[in-house]
Amino acid sequence: MLVPTLLQGAFLFALGACVGSFVNVVAWRWPRRQGIVSPPSRCSTCGRGLRWWENVPLISWIALRGRCRTCGVRLGPGHLLVELGSASLFAGSFALLFAGPWQEPPGSDAWWWLRLGPWHAMPAFIAVLVLWGCLLAIALIDAETGFVPLPVTGLAIVVGLVAMTVQATAFRGGSGALAAGWPCGSPSPAWCAAGVGGLLGVIAAAVALQLGLVSRTFEAAGQDQDWTPARSRREVLKEVPFLLMPLIGMLLGHRFVTTGALAAEGPVWLALGASGLGLLVGAGSIWITRILGTLAFGREAMGLGDVHLMAAAGVVLGWRDSALVFLAAPFLALAWVAVSGGLAKWRGQPARELPYGPHLAMACVLVYLGRPWVVPAARVLFGIA
Ligand SMILES: [Zn+2]
């Protein structure tokens, strides 16, 4: 048992390093509007194309000591840290989910992974790994540009919904696997229907936005200087009609089940319902904070990019972990301000400001992988979960 587990762990470490290497490429090229695949890898200073052996994750950086062979430019430790972080995250997720420390009582969400094992839980595990790769790219791009790349969040949402549905229908891992929990919470049929109804509401709202029935907001932000507090408050209220559509979808879904018009039982309802609720709670909590914050302070608070980020994370994390991320991320942001501010003062440099996206991404990883420790702590602190 031990040798195959170690081999699988080593495979995931290598896979994570390759994903980290690809994330490095995306995070460099995206803000510079370059193609992701088409120009082959090259030195960003002298432009020389890289040979295959200069492009091996982790190993090449160490062998070449982080320098270009031609022009000698230093690449800095950033690339190596991203590859190493991604490799550790993949191997660490495998170890935490499948190899033991999640000793929660049978029937809990954590027990689900242990019970199914890596082969039978493959689609759900792929959804987790794709989310980690996307969050890493989002955090790097947001930290550099202040923008969350929406195609990346969109990719994570689609992969997550498809993978969880495949997990529920084709891979459920033997009879009774669905009854024994679900990796992102097991809502009742009424709440599953609410989750699916909310997802349909989001699709309807997105179509309405495309057709111009719902207005885009803060379009002129950045160029326009005259965003007075009163104008910002009026502007953010234009986002309420979009939010009402998923809310109505949730209410209708819940109502259909409680009145007996709909059964909402079975694997597809569970997969889409649980992930849908995660998306709605994750994105909704950030969006409501944005609206209330803008009304309170009279200027745009919290970007819609963070709403997209939490929508993607919620599909995999489920509603409970999404709520915990929402509660935990501000503490990470405060800790960052304290630590980076202290370091900057000590070095006599201006403090480096970081947008909210990286903090949300970090909170997602900590809450999800730390679930056996986070959930009991949250139970004590907030009286939930
Ligand atoms: Zn070079």
Short mmCIF file of C-alpha atoms and ligand atoms in Angstrom, two decimals:
data_model
loop_
_atom_site.label_atom_id
_atom_site.label_comp_id
_atom_site.label_asym_id
_atom_site.label_seq_id
_atom_site.Cartn_x
_atom_site.Cartn_y
_atom_site.Cartn_z
CA MET A 1 0.00 0.00 0.00
CA LEU A 2 2.79 2.44 0.90
CA VAL A 3 4.83 2.18 -2.33
CA PRO A 4 1.91 2.89 -4.73
CA THR A 5 0.86 5.80 -2.48
CA LEU A 6 4.37 7.26 -2.58
CA LEU A 7 4.52 6.82 -6.37
CA GLN A 8 1.16 8.54 -6.77
CA GLY A 9 2.36 11.36 -4.49
CA ALA A 10 5.56 11.73 -6.56
CA PHE A 11 3.50 11.78 -9.78
CA LEU A 12 1.31 14.56 -8.35
CA PHE A 13 4.41 16.53 -7.27
CA ALA A 14 5.74 16.35 -10.85
CA LEU A 15 2.32 17.19 -12.31
CA GLY A 16 2.05 20.18 -9.95
CA ALA A 17 5.50 21.40 -11.04
CA CYS A 18 4.40 21.24 -14.71
CA VAL A 19 1.17 23.10 -13.91
CA GLY A 20 3.21 25.70 -12.00
CA SER A 21 5.48 26.09 -15.03
CA PHE A 22 2.43 26.65 -17.28
CA VAL A 23 0.94 29.09 -14.73
CA ASN A 24 4.21 31.05 -14.87
CA VAL A 25 3.81 31.35 -18.66
CA VAL A 26 0.15 32.42 -18.38
CA ALA A 27 0.85 34.92 -15.58
CA TRP A 28 3.68 36.49 -17.62
CA ARG A 29 1.96 36.58 -21.02
CA TRP A 30 -1.61 37.45 -20.02
CA PRO A 31 -0.90 40.99 -18.76
CA ARG A 32 1.33 41.57 -21.85
CA ARG A 33 -1.41 40.43 -24.25
CA GLN A 34 0.69 37.62 -25.73
CA GLY A 35 -0.61 34.24 -26.92
CA ILE A 36 -0.55 31.46 -24.31
CA VAL A 37 0.50 28.59 -26.59
CA SER A 38 1.72 30.02 -29.90
CA PRO A 39 5.12 31.68 -29.43
CA PRO A 40 7.31 28.89 -27.99
CA SER A 41 9.08 29.55 -24.66
CA ARG A 42 11.90 32.05 -24.88
CA CYS A 43 14.03 34.29 -22.72
CA SER A 44 12.05 37.46 -22.03
CA THR A 45 15.22 39.59 -22.15
CA CYS A 46 17.26 38.41 -25.16
CA GLY A 47 14.41 36.60 -26.94
CA ARG A 48 16.37 33.40 -27.61
CA GLY A 49 14.12 30.34 -27.89
CA LEU A 50 14.52 27.81 -25.07
CA ARG A 51 15.60 24.21 -25.71
CA TRP A 52 13.41 21.50 -24.20
CA TRP A 53 15.96 20.77 -21.46
CA GLU A 54 15.99 24.44 -20.41
CA ASN A 55 12.27 24.22 -19.89
CA VAL A 56 11.94 21.33 -17.42
CA PRO A 57 10.07 22.56 -14.33
CA LEU A 58 12.17 22.96 -11.16
CA ILE A 59 15.21 21.07 -12.53
CA SER A 60 16.20 23.55 -15.24
CA TRP A 61 16.00 26.54 -12.93
CA ILE A 62 18.24 24.81 -10.39
CA ALA A 63 20.68 23.46 -13.01
CA LEU A 64 21.04 26.87 -14.70
CA ARG A 65 20.96 28.67 -11.31
CA GLY A 66 18.11 30.89 -12.49
CA ARG A 67 20.07 32.50 -15.34
CA CYS A 68 19.64 32.67 -19.11
CA ARG A 69 22.46 30.75 -20.82
CA THR A 70 22.90 33.41 -23.52
CA CYS A 71 22.45 36.81 -21.94
CA GLY A 72 22.98 35.78 -18.30
CA VAL A 73 19.94 37.70 -17.03
CA ARG A 74 18.73 36.60 -13.59
CA LEU A 75 15.21 35.15 -13.63
CA GLY A 76 14.69 35.74 -9.91
CA PRO A 77 13.35 33.12 -7.50
CA GLY A 78 9.70 33.83 -8.41
CA HIS A 79 9.46 31.19 -11.16
CA LEU A 80 11.01 28.52 -8.95
CA LEU A 81 8.76 29.42 -6.01
CA VAL A 82 5.61 29.17 -8.17
CA GLU A 83 6.65 25.75 -9.52
CA LEU A 84 7.63 24.53 -6.06
CA GLY A 85 4.44 25.91 -4.51
CA SER A 86 2.25 24.31 -7.16
CA ALA A 87 4.06 20.95 -6.83
CA SER A 88 3.71 21.01 -3.03
CA LEU A 89 0.04 22.01 -3.31
CA PHE A 90 -0.77 19.08 -5.63
CA ALA A 91 1.16 16.51 -3.58
CA GLY A 92 -0.11 18.00 -0.33
CA SER A 93 -3.74 17.87 -1.50
CA PHE A 94 -3.27 14.21 -2.41
CA ALA A 95 -1.72 13.42 0.96
CA LEU A 96 -4.31 15.34 2.98
CA LEU A 97 -7.36 14.03 1.11
CA PHE A 98 -6.40 10.41 0.54
CA ALA A 99 -3.63 9.43 2.90
CA GLY A 100 -5.02 9.94 6.30
CA PRO A 101 -5.08 13.04 8.47
CA TRP A 102 -8.70 13.65 7.62
CA GLN A 103 -9.93 11.29 10.33
CA GLU A 104 -13.42 12.66 10.54
CA PRO A 105 -16.37 10.50 11.52
CA PRO A 106 -17.87 8.24 8.80
CA GLY A 107 -20.44 10.05 6.69
CA SER A 108 -18.65 13.43 6.84
CA ASP A 109 -17.41 15.20 3.71
CA ALA A 110 -13.76 14.48 4.50
CA TRP A 111 -14.44 10.80 5.01
CA TRP A 112 -15.78 10.68 1.44
CA TRP A 113 -12.26 11.02 -0.04
CA LEU A 114 -10.75 8.38 2.23
CA ARG A 115 -13.58 5.98 1.52
CA LEU A 116 -13.45 6.30 -2.30
CA GLY A 117 -9.69 6.57 -2.77
CA PRO A 118 -7.91 8.34 -5.67
CA TRP A 119 -9.20 6.18 -8.52
CA HIS A 120 -12.90 6.35 -7.69
CA ALA A 121 -12.72 10.03 -6.70
CA MET A 122 -10.71 11.02 -9.80
CA PRO A 123 -13.15 13.54 -11.40
CA ALA A 124 -13.70 15.40 -8.10
CA PHE A 125 -9.94 15.41 -7.45
CA ILE A 126 -9.31 16.79 -10.96
CA ALA A 127 -11.81 19.58 -10.19
CA VAL A 128 -9.82 20.43 -7.04
CA LEU A 129 -6.46 20.45 -8.87
CA VAL A 130 -7.81 22.55 -11.77
CA LEU A 131 -9.14 25.03 -9.21
CA TRP A 132 -5.72 25.25 -7.51
CA GLY A 133 -3.99 25.88 -10.86
CA CYS A 134 -6.55 28.56 -11.80
CA LEU A 135 -6.36 30.23 -8.37
CA LEU A 136 -2.57 30.36 -8.62
CA ALA A 137 -2.76 32.05 -12.03
CA ILE A 138 -5.49 34.43 -10.81
CA ALA A 139 -3.51 35.38 -7.68
CA LEU A 140 -0.35 36.13 -9.69
CA ILE A 141 -2.18 38.14 -12.38
CA ASP A 142 -4.32 40.02 -9.84
CA ALA A 143 -1.22 40.85 -7.76
CA GLU A 144 0.51 42.31 -10.84
CA THR A 145 -2.35 44.03 -12.66
CA GLY A 146 -5.19 44.40 -10.14
CA PHE A 147 -7.51 42.48 -12.49
CA VAL A 148 -8.93 38.97 -12.14
CA PRO A 149 -8.72 37.21 -15.56
CA LEU A 150 -12.34 36.23 -16.24
CA PRO A 151 -11.55 33.49 -18.83
CA VAL A 152 -9.61 31.70 -16.07
CA THR A 153 -12.50 31.91 -13.59
CA GLY A 154 -14.88 30.81 -16.37
CA LEU A 155 -12.68 27.79 -17.14
CA ALA A 156 -12.64 26.78 -13.46
CA ILE A 157 -16.45 27.07 -13.21
CA VAL A 158 -17.10 24.93 -16.31
CA VAL A 159 -14.50 22.27 -15.41
CA GLY A 160 -15.81 22.15 -11.83
CA LEU A 161 -19.48 21.72 -12.78
CA VAL A 162 -18.71 19.09 -15.46
CA ALA A 163 -16.27 17.14 -13.26
CA MET A 164 -18.62 17.03 -10.27
CA THR A 165 -21.50 15.87 -12.50
CA VAL A 166 -19.32 13.13 -14.03
CA GLN A 167 -18.24 12.15 -10.51
CA ALA A 168 -21.86 11.84 -9.37
CA THR A 169 -23.16 9.96 -12.41
CA ALA A 170 -20.37 7.73 -13.78
CA PHE A 171 -17.81 7.51 -10.97
CA ARG A 172 -19.84 7.49 -7.82
CA GLY A 173 -17.63 4.69 -6.52
CA GLY A 174 -20.07 1.91 -5.78
CA SER A 175 -23.49 1.90 -4.20
CA GLY A 176 -24.05 4.11 -1.20
CA ALA A 177 -21.24 6.51 -2.05
CA LEU A 178 -23.70 9.35 -2.55
CA ALA A 179 -25.47 8.62 0.74
CA ALA A 180 -22.11 8.72 2.52
CA GLY A 181 -21.57 12.45 2.02
CA TRP A 182 -20.42 14.51 -0.90
CA PRO A 183 -17.11 16.40 -1.06
CA CYS A 184 -18.76 19.83 -1.13
CA GLY A 185 -21.66 19.25 1.25
CA SER A 186 -24.82 17.19 0.83
CA PRO A 187 -27.78 19.58 0.76
CA SER A 188 -31.37 18.35 1.14
CA PRO A 189 -33.43 17.95 -2.10
CA ALA A 190 -35.06 21.35 -1.49
CA TRP A 191 -31.65 23.05 -1.20
CA CYS A 192 -30.30 21.11 -4.21
CA ALA A 193 -33.20 22.51 -6.22
CA ALA A 194 -32.43 25.97 -4.80
CA GLY A 195 -28.83 25.60 -5.99
CA VAL A 196 -29.87 24.54 -9.50
CA GLY A 197 -32.53 27.27 -9.63
CA GLY A 198 -29.93 29.83 -8.60
CA LEU A 199 -27.55 28.63 -11.34
CA LEU A 200 -30.35 29.02 -13.91
CA GLY A 201 -30.96 32.51 -12.49
CA VAL A 202 -27.27 33.39 -13.01
CA ILE A 203 -27.48 32.19 -16.63
CA ALA A 204 -30.65 34.24 -17.18
CA ALA A 205 -28.99 37.31 -15.65
CA ALA A 206 -25.88 36.83 -17.82
CA VAL A 207 -28.09 36.64 -20.94
CA ALA A 208 -29.97 39.76 -19.81
CA LEU A 209 -26.61 41.52 -19.39
CA GLN A 210 -25.54 40.55 -22.92
CA LEU A 211 -28.86 41.79 -24.32
CA GLY A 212 -28.50 45.08 -22.45
CA LEU A 213 -31.61 44.49 -20.30
CA VAL A 214 -29.40 44.80 -17.20
CA SER A 215 -26.79 47.55 -17.23
CA ARG A 216 -23.05 47.16 -16.72
CA THR A 217 -21.79 49.39 -13.93
CA PHE A 218 -18.72 51.54 -13.27
CA GLU A 219 -17.89 51.35 -16.99
CA ALA A 220 -16.09 54.68 -16.95
CA ALA A 221 -14.14 53.89 -13.78
CA GLY A 222 -10.43 54.52 -14.19
CA GLN A 223 -10.67 57.30 -16.76
CA ASP A 224 -13.49 59.27 -15.22
CA GLN A 225 -12.54 61.35 -12.19
CA ASP A 226 -15.99 62.51 -11.16
CA TRP A 227 -17.26 59.43 -9.33
CA THR A 228 -18.86 61.40 -6.53
CA PRO A 229 -20.11 59.40 -3.51
CA ALA A 230 -23.73 60.01 -4.57
CA ARG A 231 -23.02 58.82 -8.13
CA SER A 232 -21.19 55.70 -6.91
CA ARG A 233 -24.10 54.81 -4.64
CA ARG A 234 -26.62 55.19 -7.48
CA GLU A 235 -24.37 53.16 -9.79
CA VAL A 236 -23.97 50.17 -7.47
CA LEU A 237 -27.74 49.92 -7.00
CA LYS A 238 -27.99 49.13 -10.74
CA GLU A 239 -26.38 45.77 -9.88
CA VAL A 240 -29.36 44.70 -7.75
CA PRO A 241 -31.58 43.52 -10.69
CA PHE A 242 -28.82 41.06 -11.75
CA LEU A 243 -28.66 39.67 -8.21
CA LEU A 244 -32.44 39.31 -7.98
CA MET A 245 -32.54 36.71 -10.79
CA PRO A 246 -30.48 34.02 -9.00
CA LEU A 247 -32.35 34.84 -5.80
CA ILE A 248 -35.71 34.27 -7.49
CA GLY A 249 -34.32 31.05 -9.04
CA MET A 250 -33.31 29.78 -5.60
CA LEU A 251 -36.67 30.60 -4.06
CA LEU A 252 -38.57 28.91 -6.91
CA GLY A 253 -36.37 25.79 -6.76
CA HIS A 254 -36.79 25.47 -3.02
CA ARG A 255 -40.55 26.07 -3.28
CA PHE A 256 -41.07 23.47 -6.04
CA VAL A 257 -39.63 20.75 -3.81
CA THR A 258 -41.42 21.74 -0.61
CA THR A 259 -44.78 21.84 -2.45
CA GLY A 260 -44.07 18.45 -4.04
CA ALA A 261 -44.00 19.72 -7.64
CA LEU A 262 -40.39 18.49 -8.04
CA ALA A 263 -38.45 15.62 -6.47
CA ALA A 264 -34.86 16.91 -7.06
CA GLU A 265 -33.36 13.57 -6.04
CA GLY A 266 -30.52 11.69 -7.70
CA PRO A 267 -26.87 12.24 -8.58
CA VAL A 268 -27.21 15.12 -11.07
CA TRP A 269 -29.35 17.17 -8.68
CA LEU A 270 -26.85 16.55 -5.86
CA ALA A 271 -23.78 17.47 -7.96
CA LEU A 272 -25.24 20.60 -9.57
CA GLY A 273 -27.16 21.59 -6.42
CA ALA A 274 -24.17 21.33 -4.05
CA SER A 275 -21.80 23.10 -6.49
CA GLY A 276 -24.48 25.66 -7.40
CA LEU A 277 -25.04 26.54 -3.74
CA GLY A 278 -21.27 26.91 -3.31
CA LEU A 279 -21.10 29.26 -6.30
CA LEU A 280 -24.06 31.32 -5.05
CA VAL A 281 -22.82 31.60 -1.45
CA GLY A 282 -19.21 32.35 -2.52
CA ALA A 283 -20.05 34.93 -5.18
CA GLY A 284 -23.12 36.29 -3.36
CA SER A 285 -21.33 37.02 -0.07
CA ILE A 286 -18.64 39.04 -1.88
CA TRP A 287 -21.17 40.83 -4.10
CA ILE A 288 -23.43 41.83 -1.18
CA THR A 289 -20.34 43.11 0.67
CA ARG A 290 -19.46 45.13 -2.46
CA ILE A 291 -22.90 46.74 -2.62
CA LEU A 292 -23.10 47.47 1.12
CA GLY A 293 -19.49 48.73 1.16
CA THR A 294 -20.11 51.05 -1.80
CA LEU A 295 -23.30 52.39 -0.21
CA ALA A 296 -21.49 52.94 3.10
CA PHE A 297 -18.27 54.53 1.83
CA GLY A 298 -19.50 56.23 -1.36
CA ARG A 299 -16.84 54.66 -3.62
CA GLU A 300 -16.55 51.35 -5.45
CA ALA A 301 -15.72 48.70 -2.85
CA MET A 302 -14.39 45.25 -3.85
CA GLY A 303 -14.19 44.41 -7.54
CA LEU A 304 -16.52 42.16 -9.51
CA GLY A 305 -13.41 40.09 -10.32
CA ASP A 306 -13.44 38.85 -6.72
CA VAL A 307 -17.10 37.84 -7.23
CA HIS A 308 -16.03 35.72 -10.24
CA LEU A 309 -13.12 34.24 -8.26
CA MET A 310 -15.41 33.09 -5.44
CA ALA A 311 -17.98 31.77 -7.94
CA ALA A 312 -15.26 29.48 -9.34
CA ALA A 313 -14.02 28.44 -5.91
CA GLY A 314 -17.54 27.81 -4.60
CA VAL A 315 -18.24 25.17 -7.27
CA VAL A 316 -15.53 22.95 -5.72
CA LEU A 317 -15.62 24.15 -2.10
CA GLY A 318 -19.38 24.04 -1.54
CA TRP A 319 -21.46 26.52 0.46
CA ARG A 320 -19.97 25.92 3.91
CA ASP A 321 -16.31 26.30 2.94
CA SER A 322 -17.19 29.31 0.75
CA ALA A 323 -18.76 30.99 3.79
CA LEU A 324 -15.66 30.15 5.85
CA VAL A 325 -13.39 31.61 3.13
CA PHE A 326 -15.47 34.80 3.17
CA LEU A 327 -14.97 35.02 6.94
CA ALA A 328 -11.27 34.06 6.91
CA ALA A 329 -9.93 36.15 3.99
CA PRO A 330 -10.12 39.55 5.79
CA PHE A 331 -7.89 38.17 8.57
CA LEU A 332 -5.32 37.03 5.98
CA ALA A 333 -5.44 40.49 4.37
CA LEU A 334 -4.93 42.16 7.76
CA ALA A 335 -2.03 39.81 8.56
CA TRP A 336 -0.45 40.68 5.18
CA VAL A 337 -0.80 44.42 5.85
CA ALA A 338 0.79 44.01 9.28
CA VAL A 339 3.67 41.77 8.12
CA SER A 340 4.47 43.53 4.82
CA GLY A 341 4.06 46.94 6.45
CA GLY A 342 6.44 45.95 9.25
CA LEU A 343 9.01 44.53 6.80
CA ALA A 344 8.81 47.63 4.59
CA LYS A 345 9.32 49.93 7.57
CA TRP A 346 12.29 47.84 8.70
CA ARG A 347 13.84 48.08 5.21
CA GLY A 348 12.83 51.70 4.78
CA GLN A 349 10.81 50.98 1.61
CA PRO A 350 7.18 51.77 0.76
CA ALA A 351 4.83 48.88 1.67
CA ARG A 352 3.69 46.66 -1.21
CA GLU A 353 -0.08 46.76 -1.59
CA LEU A 354 -1.84 43.57 -2.64
CA PRO A 355 -5.35 43.33 -4.11
CA TYR A 356 -7.96 41.12 -2.44
CA GLY A 357 -7.82 38.23 -4.97
CA PRO A 358 -4.60 36.62 -3.68
CA HIS A 359 -5.98 36.68 -0.12
CA LEU A 360 -9.21 34.97 -1.25
CA ALA A 361 -7.21 32.35 -3.19
CA MET A 362 -4.98 31.65 -0.19
CA ALA A 363 -8.03 31.41 2.11
CA CYS A 364 -9.64 28.87 -0.28
CA VAL A 365 -6.61 26.56 -0.06
CA LEU A 366 -6.23 26.93 3.71
CA VAL A 367 -9.93 26.36 4.46
CA TYR A 368 -10.31 23.42 2.06
CA LEU A 369 -7.17 21.49 2.97
CA GLY A 370 -7.38 22.49 6.62
CA ARG A 371 -11.01 21.42 6.88
CA PRO A 372 -10.45 18.88 9.72
CA TRP A 373 -8.99 21.69 11.83
CA VAL A 374 -10.85 24.71 10.41
CA VAL A 375 -14.36 23.30 10.85
CA PRO A 376 -14.08 22.58 14.62
CA ALA A 377 -12.47 26.02 15.10
CA ALA A 378 -15.28 27.70 13.14
CA ARG A 379 -17.86 25.79 15.16
CA VAL A 380 -16.41 27.36 18.31
CA LEU A 381 -15.79 30.85 16.85
CA PHE A 382 -18.90 31.49 14.75
CA GLY A 383 -21.28 28.75 15.85
CA ILE A 384 -21.71 27.46 12.27
CA ALA A 385 -20.92 24.35 10.20
ZN ZN B 1 18.43 35.68 -22.37
#
